[in-house]
Structures are given as C-alpha cells and as structure tokens.
Tab-separated table of C-alpha atoms in Angstrom:
chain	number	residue	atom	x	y	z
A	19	UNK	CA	-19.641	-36.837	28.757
A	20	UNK	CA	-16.475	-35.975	29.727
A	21	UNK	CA	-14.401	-38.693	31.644
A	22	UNK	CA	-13.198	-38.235	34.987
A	23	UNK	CA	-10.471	-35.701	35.877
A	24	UNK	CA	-11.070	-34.292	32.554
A	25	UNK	CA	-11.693	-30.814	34.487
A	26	UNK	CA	-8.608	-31.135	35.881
A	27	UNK	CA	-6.898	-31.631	32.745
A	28	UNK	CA	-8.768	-28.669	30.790
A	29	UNK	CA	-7.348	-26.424	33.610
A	30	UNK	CA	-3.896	-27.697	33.381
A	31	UNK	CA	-3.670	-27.269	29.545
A	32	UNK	CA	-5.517	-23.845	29.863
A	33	UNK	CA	-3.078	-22.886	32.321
A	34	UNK	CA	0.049	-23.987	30.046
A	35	UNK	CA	-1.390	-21.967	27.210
A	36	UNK	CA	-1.400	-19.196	29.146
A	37	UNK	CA	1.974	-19.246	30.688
A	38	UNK	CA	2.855	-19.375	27.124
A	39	UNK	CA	1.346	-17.158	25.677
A	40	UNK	CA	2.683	-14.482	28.445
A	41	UNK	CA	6.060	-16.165	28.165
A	42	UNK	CA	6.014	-14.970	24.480
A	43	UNK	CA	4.794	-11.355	25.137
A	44	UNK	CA	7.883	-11.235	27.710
A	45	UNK	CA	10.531	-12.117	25.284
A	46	UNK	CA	10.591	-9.276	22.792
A	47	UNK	CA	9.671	-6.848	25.647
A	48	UNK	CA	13.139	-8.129	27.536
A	49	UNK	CA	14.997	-8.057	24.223
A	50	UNK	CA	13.849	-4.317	23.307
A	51	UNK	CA	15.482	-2.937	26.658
A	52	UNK	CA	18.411	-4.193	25.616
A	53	UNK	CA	20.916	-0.751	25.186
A	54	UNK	CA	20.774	-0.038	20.924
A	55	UNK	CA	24.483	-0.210	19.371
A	56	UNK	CA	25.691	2.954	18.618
A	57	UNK	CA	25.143	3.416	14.278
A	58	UNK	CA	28.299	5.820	14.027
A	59	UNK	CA	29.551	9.379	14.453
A	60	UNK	CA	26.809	11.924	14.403
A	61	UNK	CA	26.444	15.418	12.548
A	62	UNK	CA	29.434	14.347	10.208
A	63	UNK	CA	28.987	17.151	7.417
A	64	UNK	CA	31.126	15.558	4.898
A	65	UNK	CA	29.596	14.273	1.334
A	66	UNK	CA	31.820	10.725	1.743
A	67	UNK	CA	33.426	9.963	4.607
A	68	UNK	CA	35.011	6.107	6.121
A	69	UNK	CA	36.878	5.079	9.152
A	70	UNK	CA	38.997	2.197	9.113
A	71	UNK	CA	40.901	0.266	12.057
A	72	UNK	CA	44.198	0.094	10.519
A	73	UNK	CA	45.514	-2.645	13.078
A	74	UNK	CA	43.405	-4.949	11.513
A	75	UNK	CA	41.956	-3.634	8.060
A	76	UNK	CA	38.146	-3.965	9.582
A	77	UNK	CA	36.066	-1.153	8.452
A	78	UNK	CA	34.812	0.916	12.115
A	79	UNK	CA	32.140	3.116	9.868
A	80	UNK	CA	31.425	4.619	6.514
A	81	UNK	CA	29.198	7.133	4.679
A	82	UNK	CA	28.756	7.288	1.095
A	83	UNK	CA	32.660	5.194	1.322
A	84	UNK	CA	31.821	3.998	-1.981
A	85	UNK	CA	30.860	6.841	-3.870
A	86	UNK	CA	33.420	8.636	-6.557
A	87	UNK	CA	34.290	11.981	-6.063
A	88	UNK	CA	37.134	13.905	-6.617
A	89	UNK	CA	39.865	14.269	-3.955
A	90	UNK	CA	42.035	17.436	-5.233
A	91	UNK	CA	45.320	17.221	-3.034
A	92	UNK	CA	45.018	13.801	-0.923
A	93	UNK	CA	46.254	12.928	-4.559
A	94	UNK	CA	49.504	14.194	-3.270
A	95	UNK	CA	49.387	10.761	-1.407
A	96	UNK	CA	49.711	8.828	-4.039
A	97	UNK	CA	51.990	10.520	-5.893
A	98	UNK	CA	54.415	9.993	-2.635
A	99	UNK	CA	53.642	6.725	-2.799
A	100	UNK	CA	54.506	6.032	-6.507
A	101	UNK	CA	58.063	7.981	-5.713
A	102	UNK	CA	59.128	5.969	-1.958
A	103	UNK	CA	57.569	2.420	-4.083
A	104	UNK	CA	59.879	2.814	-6.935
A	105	UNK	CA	62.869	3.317	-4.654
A	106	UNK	CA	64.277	6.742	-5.809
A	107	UNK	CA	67.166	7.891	-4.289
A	108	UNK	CA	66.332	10.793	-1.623
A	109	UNK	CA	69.345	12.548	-3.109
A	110	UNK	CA	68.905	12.593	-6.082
A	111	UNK	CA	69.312	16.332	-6.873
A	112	UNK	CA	66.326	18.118	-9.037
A	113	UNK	CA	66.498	21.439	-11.120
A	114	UNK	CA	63.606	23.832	-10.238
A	115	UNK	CA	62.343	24.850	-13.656
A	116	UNK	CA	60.096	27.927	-14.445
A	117	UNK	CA	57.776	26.161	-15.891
A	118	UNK	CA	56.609	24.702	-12.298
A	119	UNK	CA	56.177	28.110	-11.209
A	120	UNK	CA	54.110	28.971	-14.097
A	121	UNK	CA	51.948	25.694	-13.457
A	122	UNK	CA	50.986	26.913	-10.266
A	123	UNK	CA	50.404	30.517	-11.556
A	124	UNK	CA	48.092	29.371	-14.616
A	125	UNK	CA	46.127	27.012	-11.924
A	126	UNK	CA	46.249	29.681	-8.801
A	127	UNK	CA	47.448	26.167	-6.953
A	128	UNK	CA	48.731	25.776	-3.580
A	129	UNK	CA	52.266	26.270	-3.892
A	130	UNK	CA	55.851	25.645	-1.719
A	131	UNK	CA	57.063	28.623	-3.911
A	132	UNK	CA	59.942	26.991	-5.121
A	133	UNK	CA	62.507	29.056	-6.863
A	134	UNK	CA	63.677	28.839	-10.820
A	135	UNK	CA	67.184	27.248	-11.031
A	136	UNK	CA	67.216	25.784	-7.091
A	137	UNK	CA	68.686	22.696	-6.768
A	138	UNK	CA	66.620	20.481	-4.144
A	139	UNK	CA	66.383	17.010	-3.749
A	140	UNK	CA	63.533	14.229	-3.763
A	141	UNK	CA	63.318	13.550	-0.263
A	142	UNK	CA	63.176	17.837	-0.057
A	143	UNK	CA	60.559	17.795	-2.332
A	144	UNK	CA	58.877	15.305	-0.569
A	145	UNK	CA	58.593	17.979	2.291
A	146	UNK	CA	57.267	20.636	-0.230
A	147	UNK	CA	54.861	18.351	-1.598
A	148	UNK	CA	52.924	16.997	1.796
A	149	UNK	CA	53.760	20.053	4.199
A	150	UNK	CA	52.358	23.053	2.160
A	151	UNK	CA	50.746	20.661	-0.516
A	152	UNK	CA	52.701	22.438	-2.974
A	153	UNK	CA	51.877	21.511	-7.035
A	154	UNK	CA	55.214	22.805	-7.806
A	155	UNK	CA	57.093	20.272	-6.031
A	156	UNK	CA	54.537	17.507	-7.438
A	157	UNK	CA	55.221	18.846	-11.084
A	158	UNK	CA	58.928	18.531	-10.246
A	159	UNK	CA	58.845	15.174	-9.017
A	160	UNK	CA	56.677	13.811	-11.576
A	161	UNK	CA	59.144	15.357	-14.566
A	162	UNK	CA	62.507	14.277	-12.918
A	163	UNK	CA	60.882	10.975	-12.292
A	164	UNK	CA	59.040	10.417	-15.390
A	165	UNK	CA	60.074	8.864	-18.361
A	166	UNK	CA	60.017	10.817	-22.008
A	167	UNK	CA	61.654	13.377	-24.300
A	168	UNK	CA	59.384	16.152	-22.613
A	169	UNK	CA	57.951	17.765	-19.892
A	170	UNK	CA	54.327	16.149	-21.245
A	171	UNK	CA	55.786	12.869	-21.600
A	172	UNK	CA	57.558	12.463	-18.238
A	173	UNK	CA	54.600	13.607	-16.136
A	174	UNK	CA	51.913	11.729	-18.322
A	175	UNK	CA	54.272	8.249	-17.544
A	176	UNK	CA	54.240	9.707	-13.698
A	177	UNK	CA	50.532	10.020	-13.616
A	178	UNK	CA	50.581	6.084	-15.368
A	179	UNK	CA	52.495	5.037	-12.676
A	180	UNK	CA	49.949	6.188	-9.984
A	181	UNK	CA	47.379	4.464	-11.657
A	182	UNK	CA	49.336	1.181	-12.077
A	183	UNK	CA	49.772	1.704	-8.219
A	184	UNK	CA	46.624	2.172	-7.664
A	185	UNK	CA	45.258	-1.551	-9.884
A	186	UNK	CA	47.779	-3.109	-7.583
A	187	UNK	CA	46.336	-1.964	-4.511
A	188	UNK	CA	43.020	-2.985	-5.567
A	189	UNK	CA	41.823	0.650	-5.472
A	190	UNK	CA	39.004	-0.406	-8.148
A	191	UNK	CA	37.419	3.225	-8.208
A	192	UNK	CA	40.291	4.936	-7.838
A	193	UNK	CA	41.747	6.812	-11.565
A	194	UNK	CA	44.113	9.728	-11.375
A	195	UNK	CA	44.866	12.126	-14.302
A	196	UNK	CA	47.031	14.181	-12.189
A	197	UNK	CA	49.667	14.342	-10.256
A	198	UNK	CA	48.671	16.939	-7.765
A	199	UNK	CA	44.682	16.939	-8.470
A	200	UNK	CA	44.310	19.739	-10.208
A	201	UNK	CA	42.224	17.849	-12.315
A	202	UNK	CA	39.404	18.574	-15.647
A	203	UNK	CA	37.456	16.048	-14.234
A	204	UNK	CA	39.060	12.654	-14.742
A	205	UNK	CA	40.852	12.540	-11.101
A	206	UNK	CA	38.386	10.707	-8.521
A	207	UNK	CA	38.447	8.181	-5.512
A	208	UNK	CA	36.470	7.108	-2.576
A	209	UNK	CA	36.621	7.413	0.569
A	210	UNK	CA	37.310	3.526	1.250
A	211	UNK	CA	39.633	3.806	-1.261
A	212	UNK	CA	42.137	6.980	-0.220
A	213	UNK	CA	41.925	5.169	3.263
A	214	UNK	CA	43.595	1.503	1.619
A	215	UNK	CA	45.937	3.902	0.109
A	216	UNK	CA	46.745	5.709	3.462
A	217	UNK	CA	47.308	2.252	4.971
A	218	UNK	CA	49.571	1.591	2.303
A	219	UNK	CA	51.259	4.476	2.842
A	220	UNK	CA	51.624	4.304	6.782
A	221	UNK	CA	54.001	1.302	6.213
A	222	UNK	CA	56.783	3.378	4.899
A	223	UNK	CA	59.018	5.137	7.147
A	224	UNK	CA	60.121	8.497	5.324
A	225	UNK	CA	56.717	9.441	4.299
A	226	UNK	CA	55.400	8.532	8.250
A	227	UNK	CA	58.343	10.864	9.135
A	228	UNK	CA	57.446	13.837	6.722
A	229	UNK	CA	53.789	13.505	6.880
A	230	UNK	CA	53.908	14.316	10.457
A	231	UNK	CA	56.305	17.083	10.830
A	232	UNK	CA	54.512	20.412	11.564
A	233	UNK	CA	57.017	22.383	9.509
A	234	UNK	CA	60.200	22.101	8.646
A	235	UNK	CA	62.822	24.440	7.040
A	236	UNK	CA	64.670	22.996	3.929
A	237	UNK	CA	68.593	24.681	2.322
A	238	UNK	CA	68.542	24.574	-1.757
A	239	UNK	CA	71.598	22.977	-2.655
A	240	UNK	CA	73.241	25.553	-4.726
A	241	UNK	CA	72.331	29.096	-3.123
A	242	UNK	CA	71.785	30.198	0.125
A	243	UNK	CA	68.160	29.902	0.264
A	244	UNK	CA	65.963	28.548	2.872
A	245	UNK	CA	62.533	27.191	2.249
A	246	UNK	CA	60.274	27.100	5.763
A	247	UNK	CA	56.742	25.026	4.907
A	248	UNK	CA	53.955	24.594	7.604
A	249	UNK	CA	52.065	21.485	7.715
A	250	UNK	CA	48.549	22.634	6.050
A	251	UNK	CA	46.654	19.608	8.409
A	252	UNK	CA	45.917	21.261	11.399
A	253	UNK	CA	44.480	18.411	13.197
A	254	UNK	CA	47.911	17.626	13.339
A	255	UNK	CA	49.064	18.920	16.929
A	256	UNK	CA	45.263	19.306	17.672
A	257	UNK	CA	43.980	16.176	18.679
A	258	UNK	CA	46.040	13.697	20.487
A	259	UNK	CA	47.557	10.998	18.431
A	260	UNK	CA	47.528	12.412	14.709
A	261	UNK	CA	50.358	12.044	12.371
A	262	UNK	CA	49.156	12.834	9.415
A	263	UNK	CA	47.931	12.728	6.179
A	264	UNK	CA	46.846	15.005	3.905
A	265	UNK	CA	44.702	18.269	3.529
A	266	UNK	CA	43.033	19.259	0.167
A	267	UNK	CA	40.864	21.381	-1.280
A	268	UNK	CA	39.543	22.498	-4.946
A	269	UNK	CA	36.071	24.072	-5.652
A	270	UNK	CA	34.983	21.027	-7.171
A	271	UNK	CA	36.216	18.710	-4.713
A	272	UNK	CA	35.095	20.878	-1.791
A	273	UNK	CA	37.381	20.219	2.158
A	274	UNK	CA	38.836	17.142	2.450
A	275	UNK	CA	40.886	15.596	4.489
A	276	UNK	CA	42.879	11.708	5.072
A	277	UNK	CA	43.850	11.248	8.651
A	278	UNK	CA	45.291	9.147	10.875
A	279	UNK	CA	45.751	8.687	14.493
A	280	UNK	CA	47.809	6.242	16.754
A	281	UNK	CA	46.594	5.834	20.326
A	282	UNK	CA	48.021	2.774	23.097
A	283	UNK	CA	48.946	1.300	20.198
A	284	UNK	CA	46.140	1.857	18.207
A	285	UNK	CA	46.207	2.928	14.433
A	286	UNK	CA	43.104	4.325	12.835
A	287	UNK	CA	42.661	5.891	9.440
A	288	UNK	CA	39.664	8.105	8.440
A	289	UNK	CA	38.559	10.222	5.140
A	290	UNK	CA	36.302	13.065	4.860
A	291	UNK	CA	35.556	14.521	1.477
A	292	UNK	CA	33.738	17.308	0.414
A	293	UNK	CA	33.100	18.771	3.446
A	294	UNK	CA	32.105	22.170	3.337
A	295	UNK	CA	32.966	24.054	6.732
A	296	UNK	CA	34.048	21.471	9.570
A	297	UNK	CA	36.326	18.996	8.323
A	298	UNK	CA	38.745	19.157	11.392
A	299	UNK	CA	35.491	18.803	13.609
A	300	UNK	CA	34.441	16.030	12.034
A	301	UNK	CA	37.531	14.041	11.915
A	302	UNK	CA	38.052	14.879	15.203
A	303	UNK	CA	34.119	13.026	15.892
A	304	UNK	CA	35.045	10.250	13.706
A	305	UNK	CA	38.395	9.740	15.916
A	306	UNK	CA	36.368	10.194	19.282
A	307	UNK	CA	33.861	6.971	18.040
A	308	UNK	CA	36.570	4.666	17.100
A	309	UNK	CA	38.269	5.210	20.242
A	310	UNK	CA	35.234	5.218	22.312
A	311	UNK	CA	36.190	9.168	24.172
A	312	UNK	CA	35.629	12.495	24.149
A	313	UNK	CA	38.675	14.925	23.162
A	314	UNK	CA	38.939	18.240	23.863
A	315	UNK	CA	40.689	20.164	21.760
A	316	UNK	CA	41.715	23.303	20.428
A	317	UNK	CA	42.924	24.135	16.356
A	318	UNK	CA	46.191	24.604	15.642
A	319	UNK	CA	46.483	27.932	13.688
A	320	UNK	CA	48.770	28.607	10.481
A	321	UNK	CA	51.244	31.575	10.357
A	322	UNK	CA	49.636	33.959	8.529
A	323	UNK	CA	52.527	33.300	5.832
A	324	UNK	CA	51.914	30.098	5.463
A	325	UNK	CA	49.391	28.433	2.757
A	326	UNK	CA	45.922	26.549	3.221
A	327	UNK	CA	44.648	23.922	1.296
C-alpha cells in the first residue's frame, strides 16, 4: 500500500521528469538557431590558396595552404628579399650581358628587355625584376651578386642564398632552384609559405616602395636609354588598399598571384596558386572576407606594350 501523500509525490516527480525531459529537447533546438560562422570565401578557383592577417600573424583562411606546388614568378619575391637582406648597395652599377637576353629567349620568359652593354643599377633592377617580372633582371642580379668564377657559379650561390633565406624563415616546404622560377621541377612552395615570406618582405621599405609602383620609367647609366615597365599585378589600382606583390605564371604552375592589402590600418596578405582563369577575382573575394565588405571594382588594364605574367 502506498503511504499517504504518496500520490502527491508520484505527480510531483512525474512532473519534474517531464519538465526535464522538454528542458533537454529545448536546448539543442535554441543552440541550432544560432547564425552558422561563415567557413571562408566562396567559389575561390585556385588549386592552393591562404589568407593571413598580417597585423598579427593569425591565419584568416586557407585551402590546400599546405600543399607544394610550384610558384613560377612569386619566386621573384624571394630573390628581392635575398638582395635588400644582404644589404647591397642600390648603386651599385651592373653590366647588362647578352647572355641575359639569350636566357629569356631560350625560356620565351617574361622579360624587362634589358639591353646588352646598359649600365643599370640594383635598386633599377629591382624595378625590372617586380614591375614587368622580368628574368633578365633576376639573371643579372643573381650573377653580379653571386659568388664564383662564372656565370653558373654566381647564380647557383644566388639561388643557395634564397634557400638559406628561406630555412631561416622557417619556410619548411619551401626549396628554390631558381632565381626567377623558371624551374625543371625542383622550384615549389605553399601557399602558407609565400605568404610568411610576403610578411617578411612587407617590413622592408624599398621593396614596399617598388612593389607598389604601377610603372615607372628607369635612365641606363651610360646611354640615353629609357626603360618604361608596367606593374604586371593588376589588382594593384583595382581594389582599394593593394600594394603589391607579385604576379606569376608558367604552364606548370598555372595563375598565381601574392597580394596584399592595407585598409584603416589593416594589413592582410593572401596567395592564390594555380588558378586557372580568375585570379584577380578571387583575391579580390579573399580580400572582401577578411575585411568583412563588398568591393566593387573594375581591372586595371595593361598597355598593350606592356608584358603579362
């Protein structure tokens, strides 16, 4: 028999069962309302691509970031890097030798058409190396620069240097065995990778300043010649905020593109590589997530004179 007020008991506990029982149908219900976080850019076409907030180093998205694949001529960013690092003098006058031209012949690379027997200097070359990605100006600045008895020598101690550079800024998948990315197969990085570098590169003050120029028009020291080069990034006076980095482009490498932005104070780097038509779109989606808008704009076209890469 049950003892008094047990009724009333039984209906209390059956009633505190039940409120608990709805009370934990309710809670996932509440929490699945709850607005989803946004998972990244969408329709990015590119094979590898990574965003990262320079500012602070934090990584805003990637795709494939860790995956090798050749880069062609962001290479041309390290090969800056190794010259501004080992504190070359600007001046320092350089020789245009046929050879170079022949380089870019034999290759059909892009090319700031450099002249035999021009005198330029580094910080020229410099120009003709980001501007119109020319493999010319890398060859020349990796033989003046280099160390050795020959042409071979010099630039195979260049390319050495760019991948002691590289061990030292941790870029572990990261090998070059170029110094412009024309490359037999040996010349790779990563997405997360190339944007370290570009962070690394950011901090210095002449590249930031050539990087960003949308041509520029450049006097050989020793004839009255004047080289004009055209920026070949042409999100670069595009989209609001870029200043750089560096177009490329091989068959094997596919479209890429390292970019970088700076808006109320903000930094951000991205990468896109092999990307086989829309490269400038999808940078320009990337840049749109990490700074939370929508950007309008319209490509900047290249004179018909100048070169793409």
């Amino acid at each position: 028999m049950e003892p008094r007020g047990g009724n009333a008991v039984h209906r209390w506990t059956a009633a505190l069962t039940a409120s608990t029982a709805a009370l934990a149908v309710a809670l996932p219900a509440a929490d699945a309302s709850a607005e989803p976080q946004a998972a990244g850019p969408t329709g990015i076409g590119a094979r590898g691509a990574y965003l990262l907030d320079a500012n602070t180093g934090r990584q805003l998205w990637g795709k494939d970031a860790e995956v090798r694949r050749e880069v062609a001529s962001t290479t041309k960013i390290m090969t800056a890097v190794v010259v501004l690092d080992g504190h070359t003098d600007l001046n320092k006058p350089v020789t245009i030798k046929q050879s170079y031209r022949d380089y870019v012949v034999r290759h059909g690379a892009s090319s700031a058409d450099l002249r035999t027997g021009d005198k330029v200097t580094v910080r020229q070359l410099l120009y003709g190396l980001m501007l119109p990605s020319g493999c010319d100006a890398a060859y020349a600045l990796a033989d003046s620069l280099g160390s050795g008895g020959s042409e071979a020598q010099r630039t195979k101690s260049f390319i050495a240097k760019m991948n002691r550079k590289a061990a030292e800024l941790h870029l572990r998948n990261t090998v070059f065995d170029s110094f412009d990315g024309i490359s037999s197969g040996g010349n790779h990085s990563t997405p997360h990778d190339l944007a370290l570098l570009a962070r690394h590169a950011l901090g210095n003050s002449t590249l930031v300043t050539v990087m960003k120029a949308m041509s520029t028009q450049q006097k050989a020291l020793n004839v009255n010649r004047r080289y004009t080069w055209y920026n070949t990034n042409k999100l670069l006076g595009s989209y609001d905020g870029v200043f750089g980095v560096k177009t490329g482009s091989t068959r094997a490498a596919g479209p890429c593109l390292v970019f970088a932005a700076k808006r109320q104070g903000r930094t951000v780097i991205g990468v896109v590589l092999n990307d086989p038509a829309t490269r400038y779109q999808d940078a320009a989606r990337m840049l749109d997530y990490a700074y939370h808008t929508h950007t309008k704009f319209t490509l900047r076209r290249l004179p018909p004179t100048a070169h793409e890469d």
